[in-house]
Tab-separated table of C-alpha atoms in Angstrom:
chain	number	residue	atom	x	y	z
A	1	MET	CA	7.735	29.180	-35.545
A	2	ALA	CA	4.468	30.280	-33.749
A	3	ALA	CA	4.840	33.769	-32.034
A	4	ILE	CA	4.671	33.633	-28.304
A	5	TYR	CA	4.314	36.555	-26.744
A	6	ALA	CA	5.327	37.549	-22.811
A	7	THR	CA	2.347	38.572	-20.992
A	8	SER	CA	2.765	42.773	-21.150
A	9	ALA	CA	3.429	41.774	-24.726
A	10	PHE	CA	0.537	40.075	-24.647
A	11	ALA	CA	-1.310	42.823	-23.291
A	12	GLU	CA	-0.570	45.224	-26.080
A	13	GLN	CA	-1.985	43.040	-28.212
A	14	LEU	CA	-5.459	43.271	-27.368
A	15	GLY	CA	-4.869	46.872	-26.472
A	16	ILE	CA	-5.611	46.360	-22.542
A	17	SER	CA	-4.089	47.605	-19.258
A	18	LYS	CA	-1.349	43.965	-18.327
A	19	ALA	CA	-3.409	44.045	-15.187
A	20	SER	CA	-6.790	43.782	-16.291
A	21	LEU	CA	-5.401	40.809	-18.948
A	22	GLN	CA	-3.534	39.180	-15.300
A	23	ASN	CA	-7.638	39.419	-13.934
A	24	TYR	CA	-9.080	37.535	-17.169
A	25	ILE	CA	-6.813	34.975	-16.920
A	26	THR	CA	-6.840	33.856	-13.228
A	27	LEU	CA	-11.061	33.806	-13.982
A	28	LEU	CA	-10.712	31.395	-17.523
A	29	GLU	CA	-7.885	28.994	-15.444
A	30	GLU	CA	-10.387	29.006	-13.115
A	31	HIS	CA	-13.164	27.408	-15.747
A	32	GLY	CA	-10.506	25.004	-16.452
A	33	TYR	CA	-8.399	27.095	-18.641
A	34	GLU	CA	-4.539	26.285	-19.523
A	35	VAL	CA	-1.796	28.650	-20.239
A	36	ARG	CA	1.592	27.265	-21.238
A	37	ARG	CA	4.132	28.401	-18.964
A	38	ASN	CA	8.163	28.046	-18.842
A	39	SER	CA	11.200	26.339	-16.827
A	40	ARG	CA	10.416	29.678	-14.191
A	41	MET	CA	6.624	29.728	-14.816
A	42	HIS	CA	5.397	32.714	-16.687
A	43	ARG	CA	3.225	32.310	-18.875
A	44	GLN	CA	4.048	32.524	-22.420
A	45	PHE	CA	0.879	33.525	-24.819
A	46	THR	CA	0.723	31.975	-28.634
A	47	GLU	CA	-1.626	32.540	-31.399
A	48	GLN	CA	-4.517	31.187	-29.769
A	49	ASP	CA	-4.374	32.321	-26.553
A	50	LEU	CA	-5.039	35.352	-28.456
A	51	ASP	CA	-7.664	34.499	-30.319
A	52	LEU	CA	-9.853	33.248	-27.916
A	53	LEU	CA	-8.933	36.284	-25.251
A	54	ARG	CA	-10.287	37.980	-28.524
A	55	ALA	CA	-13.301	35.861	-28.149
A	56	PHE	CA	-13.745	36.226	-24.194
A	57	LEU	CA	-13.005	40.201	-24.450
A	58	THR	CA	-15.858	40.463	-27.191
A	59	LEU	CA	-18.583	38.582	-25.499
A	60	TYR	CA	-18.030	40.859	-22.282
A	61	LYS	CA	-17.603	44.471	-23.780
A	62	GLN	CA	-19.534	44.314	-27.034
A	63	GLN	CA	-22.227	41.628	-26.300
A	64	GLY	CA	-23.238	41.937	-22.709
A	65	LEU	CA	-22.320	38.903	-21.392
A	66	LYS	CA	-21.208	38.931	-17.190
A	67	LEU	CA	-17.651	38.204	-17.477
A	68	LYS	CA	-18.279	33.960	-15.915
A	69	GLU	CA	-20.758	34.156	-18.332
A	70	ALA	CA	-17.870	35.328	-21.451
A	71	ALA	CA	-15.239	32.630	-19.506
A	72	GLN	CA	-17.478	29.860	-19.165
A	73	THR	CA	-18.305	30.671	-23.356
A	74	VAL	CA	-14.876	30.549	-24.135
A	75	THR	CA	-13.683	27.444	-22.312
A	76	ASP	CA	-16.624	25.516	-23.373
A	77	PRO	CA	-15.105	22.657	-25.693
A	78	THR	CA	-17.602	22.906	-28.003
A	79	PHE	CA	-16.319	26.880	-28.305
A	80	LYS	CA	-14.126	27.908	-31.796
A	81	PRO	CA	-12.923	31.377	-31.173
A	82	SER	CA	-12.874	31.791	-34.972
A	83	GLU	CA	-17.350	32.166	-35.064
A	84	MET	CA	-15.786	35.909	-33.736
A	85	ALA	CA	-13.091	36.877	-35.906
A	86	GLN	CA	-15.999	39.437	-37.813
A	87	TYR	CA	-16.016	41.642	-34.293
A	88	ALA	CA	-13.410	44.087	-33.717
A	89	ILE	CA	-11.633	45.380	-30.684
A	90	VAL	CA	-11.597	48.530	-29.971
A	91	PRO	CA	-8.124	50.097	-27.754
A	92	ALA	CA	-9.925	51.349	-24.725
A	93	THR	CA	-8.853	55.433	-23.681
A	94	PRO	CA	-6.845	54.925	-20.179
A	95	GLN	CA	-10.000	56.560	-18.232
A	96	ILE	CA	-12.234	53.612	-19.863
A	97	SER	CA	-9.439	51.340	-19.075
A	98	GLN	CA	-9.004	52.436	-14.957
A	99	PHE	CA	-13.153	52.133	-14.745
A	100	GLU	CA	-12.734	49.110	-16.651
A	101	ASP	CA	-9.734	47.297	-14.440
A	102	LEU	CA	-11.758	48.900	-11.508
A	103	SER	CA	-15.125	46.785	-12.611
A	104	ASN	CA	-12.901	44.137	-13.615
A	105	SER	CA	-11.275	43.345	-10.246
A	106	MET	CA	-14.350	44.376	-7.688
A	107	GLN	CA	-16.128	41.168	-9.631
A	108	LEU	CA	-13.016	38.983	-9.794
A	109	LEU	CA	-13.441	39.804	-5.576
A	110	ALA	CA	-16.941	39.162	-5.278
A	111	THR	CA	-16.221	35.102	-7.141
A	112	HIS	CA	-13.693	34.748	-5.144
A	113	VAL	CA	-15.483	35.684	-1.901
A	114	TYR	CA	-18.350	33.548	-2.673
A	115	GLY	CA	-15.513	30.810	-3.018
A	116	ILE	CA	-14.326	31.756	-0.222
A	117	GLU	CA	-17.996	31.509	0.968
A	118	GLN	CA	-18.822	28.447	-0.119
A	119	GLN	CA	-15.827	27.227	0.801
A	120	ASN	CA	-16.607	27.972	4.465
A	121	MET	CA	-20.102	26.388	4.665
A	122	GLN	CA	-18.066	23.384	3.329
A	123	LEU	CA	-15.473	23.114	5.855
A	124	LEU	CA	-18.147	24.281	8.862
A	125	THR	CA	-19.986	20.800	7.481
A	126	LEU	CA	-16.702	19.490	7.702
A	127	ILE	CA	-16.748	19.854	11.266
A	128	GLU	CA	-20.013	19.437	12.292
A	129	GLU	CA	-19.942	15.957	10.922
A	130	GLN	CA	-16.125	14.701	12.879
A	131	ARG	CA	-17.973	16.749	15.747
A	132	THR	CA	-20.689	14.163	14.893
A	133	GLN	CA	-18.596	11.482	14.615
A	134	ASN	CA	-16.735	12.044	17.643
A	135	GLU	CA	-20.085	11.761	19.435
A	136	LEU	CA	-20.772	8.505	17.594
A	137	LEU	CA	-16.121	7.141	18.984
A	138	ILE	CA	-17.837	8.080	22.456
A	139	ASP	CA	-20.615	6.107	22.592
A	140	GLN	CA	-19.280	3.241	20.852
A	141	ASN	CA	-15.901	3.376	23.084
A	142	HIS	CA	-18.316	3.559	26.016
A	143	THR	CA	-19.988	0.579	25.491
A	144	LEU	CA	-16.888	-1.283	24.321
A	145	LYS	CA	-16.475	-0.668	28.190
A	146	GLN	CA	-19.342	-2.101	29.489
A	147	GLN	CA	-19.028	-5.154	27.779
A	148	LEU	CA	-15.139	-5.696	28.292
A	149	SER	CA	-16.184	-4.811	31.920
A	150	GLY	CA	-18.776	-7.391	31.798
A	151	MET	CA	-16.529	-10.538	30.135
A	152	MET	CA	-13.977	-9.608	33.134
A	153	GLN	CA	-16.590	-10.255	35.665
A	154	HIS	CA	-17.981	-13.262	33.422
A	155	ILE	CA	-14.440	-15.037	33.857
A	156	LEU	CA	-13.916	-14.386	37.284
A	157	ASP	CA	-16.735	-15.573	37.689
A	158	GLN	CA	-15.708	-18.868	36.313
A	159	ALA	CA	-12.989	-18.892	37.843
A	160	ASN	CA	-14.262	-18.558	40.990
A	161	GLU	CA	-16.090	-21.257	40.815
A	162	PRO	CA	-15.034	-24.860	40.494
A	163	ASN	CA	-16.215	-26.515	36.795
A	164	ALA	CA	-16.762	-30.520	36.246
A	165	ALA	CA	-13.633	-31.803	36.401
A	166	GLN	CA	-12.544	-29.958	39.141
A	167	MET	CA	-15.149	-31.243	41.195
A	168	ARG	CA	-15.140	-34.923	39.270
A	169	GLN	CA	-11.230	-34.433	40.531
A	170	LEU	CA	-12.887	-33.832	44.139
A	171	ASP	CA	-14.623	-36.633	44.341
A	172	ARG	CA	-12.560	-39.478	44.149
A	173	VAL	CA	-9.824	-37.232	46.128
A	174	GLU	CA	-12.976	-37.581	48.857
A	175	GLN	CA	-13.338	-41.505	48.194
A	176	GLN	CA	-10.283	-42.309	48.317
A	177	ASN	CA	-10.163	-40.052	51.968
A	178	SER	CA	-13.264	-41.626	52.582
A	179	ALA	CA	-11.243	-45.579	52.105
A	180	ILE	CA	-7.871	-44.615	53.751
A	181	MET	CA	-10.080	-43.523	57.109
A	182	SER	CA	-12.298	-47.051	56.634
A	183	VAL	CA	-9.593	-49.113	57.221
A	184	LEU	CA	-8.023	-46.892	59.580
A	185	ASN	CA	-11.459	-47.683	62.193
A	186	LYS	CA	-10.918	-51.495	60.485
A	187	LEU	CA	-7.107	-51.604	62.555
A	188	ASN	CA	-8.172	-49.766	65.867
A	189	VAL	CA	-11.177	-51.893	66.450
A	190	SER	CA	-9.419	-55.317	65.400
A	191	GLN	CA	-6.669	-53.843	68.563
A	192	LEU	CA	-9.483	-53.227	70.559
A	193	ASP	CA	-10.673	-56.853	70.191
A	194	ALA	CA	-7.805	-59.041	70.703
A	195	PRO	CA	-6.625	-60.207	74.569
A	196	PRO	CA	-4.052	-58.759	75.532
A	197	PRO	CA	-0.835	-60.224	76.304
A	198	ALA	CA	0.022	-62.809	78.965
A	199	PRO	CA	2.816	-60.882	81.609
A	200	LYS	CA	6.255	-62.216	81.596
A	201	GLU	CA	7.338	-63.591	84.953
A	202	ASP	CA	10.193	-62.188	86.854
A	203	SER	CA	12.838	-65.754	87.146
A	204	SER	CA	13.938	-64.153	90.184
A	205	ASN	CA	10.410	-64.929	91.497
A	206	THR	CA	10.241	-68.585	90.002
A	207	GLN	CA	13.548	-70.151	91.503
A	208	ALA	CA	11.590	-68.271	95.189
A	209	LYS	CA	8.349	-70.317	94.339
A	210	GLY	CA	10.884	-73.035	93.433
A	211	LEU	CA	12.246	-73.460	96.415
A	212	PHE	CA	9.889	-72.645	99.084
A	213	GLY	CA	7.806	-75.474	96.776
A	214	LYS	CA	10.552	-77.652	97.161
A	215	PHE	CA	10.588	-76.766	101.824
A	216	PHE	CA	6.395	-77.150	101.993
A	217	LYS	CA	6.374	-80.351	100.612
């Protein structure tokens, strides 16, 4: 069964402090390296991790590479930790280890600060792009309002002006009114030209005229 190391035991195998190991692993994980974890998300190191960390420390402490350069080297898919096996790692004294921890922490802090600065620059760029987009949206909204206002005015103008069908209907009504007025005028003229009716004679006057006629005849 393959050996599994907890963080403290793994640091002892490498001859470094637990804090230094935490810094190294964090840096390696930032470069894509993955360490096995249990159900509680605690790291569990294997012999393969031990070989890679030994190679990493060899490159950093004995070959003079910077932490970032060493991390990039050992996390490269083509890198083989066995090629570094001939270099032995000399455990550091407590004093040297303390200074190394401080130096490593400062380097990691500088790396993190640089990463934060890059993120801030990206955020500022996104904010500027968003501001530009907002200005474009405001201009487009203003243009759309003007276009909508013009369309509404055009619709109102068309509603106030009669169309061709309405004009034809009005012409027909006017023709009908003219025909009706013509008929009425003709009726009035025929009534004016007719002779007045003869007046009715009173029957009593007729009888009186008859008696006087007989008397004076």
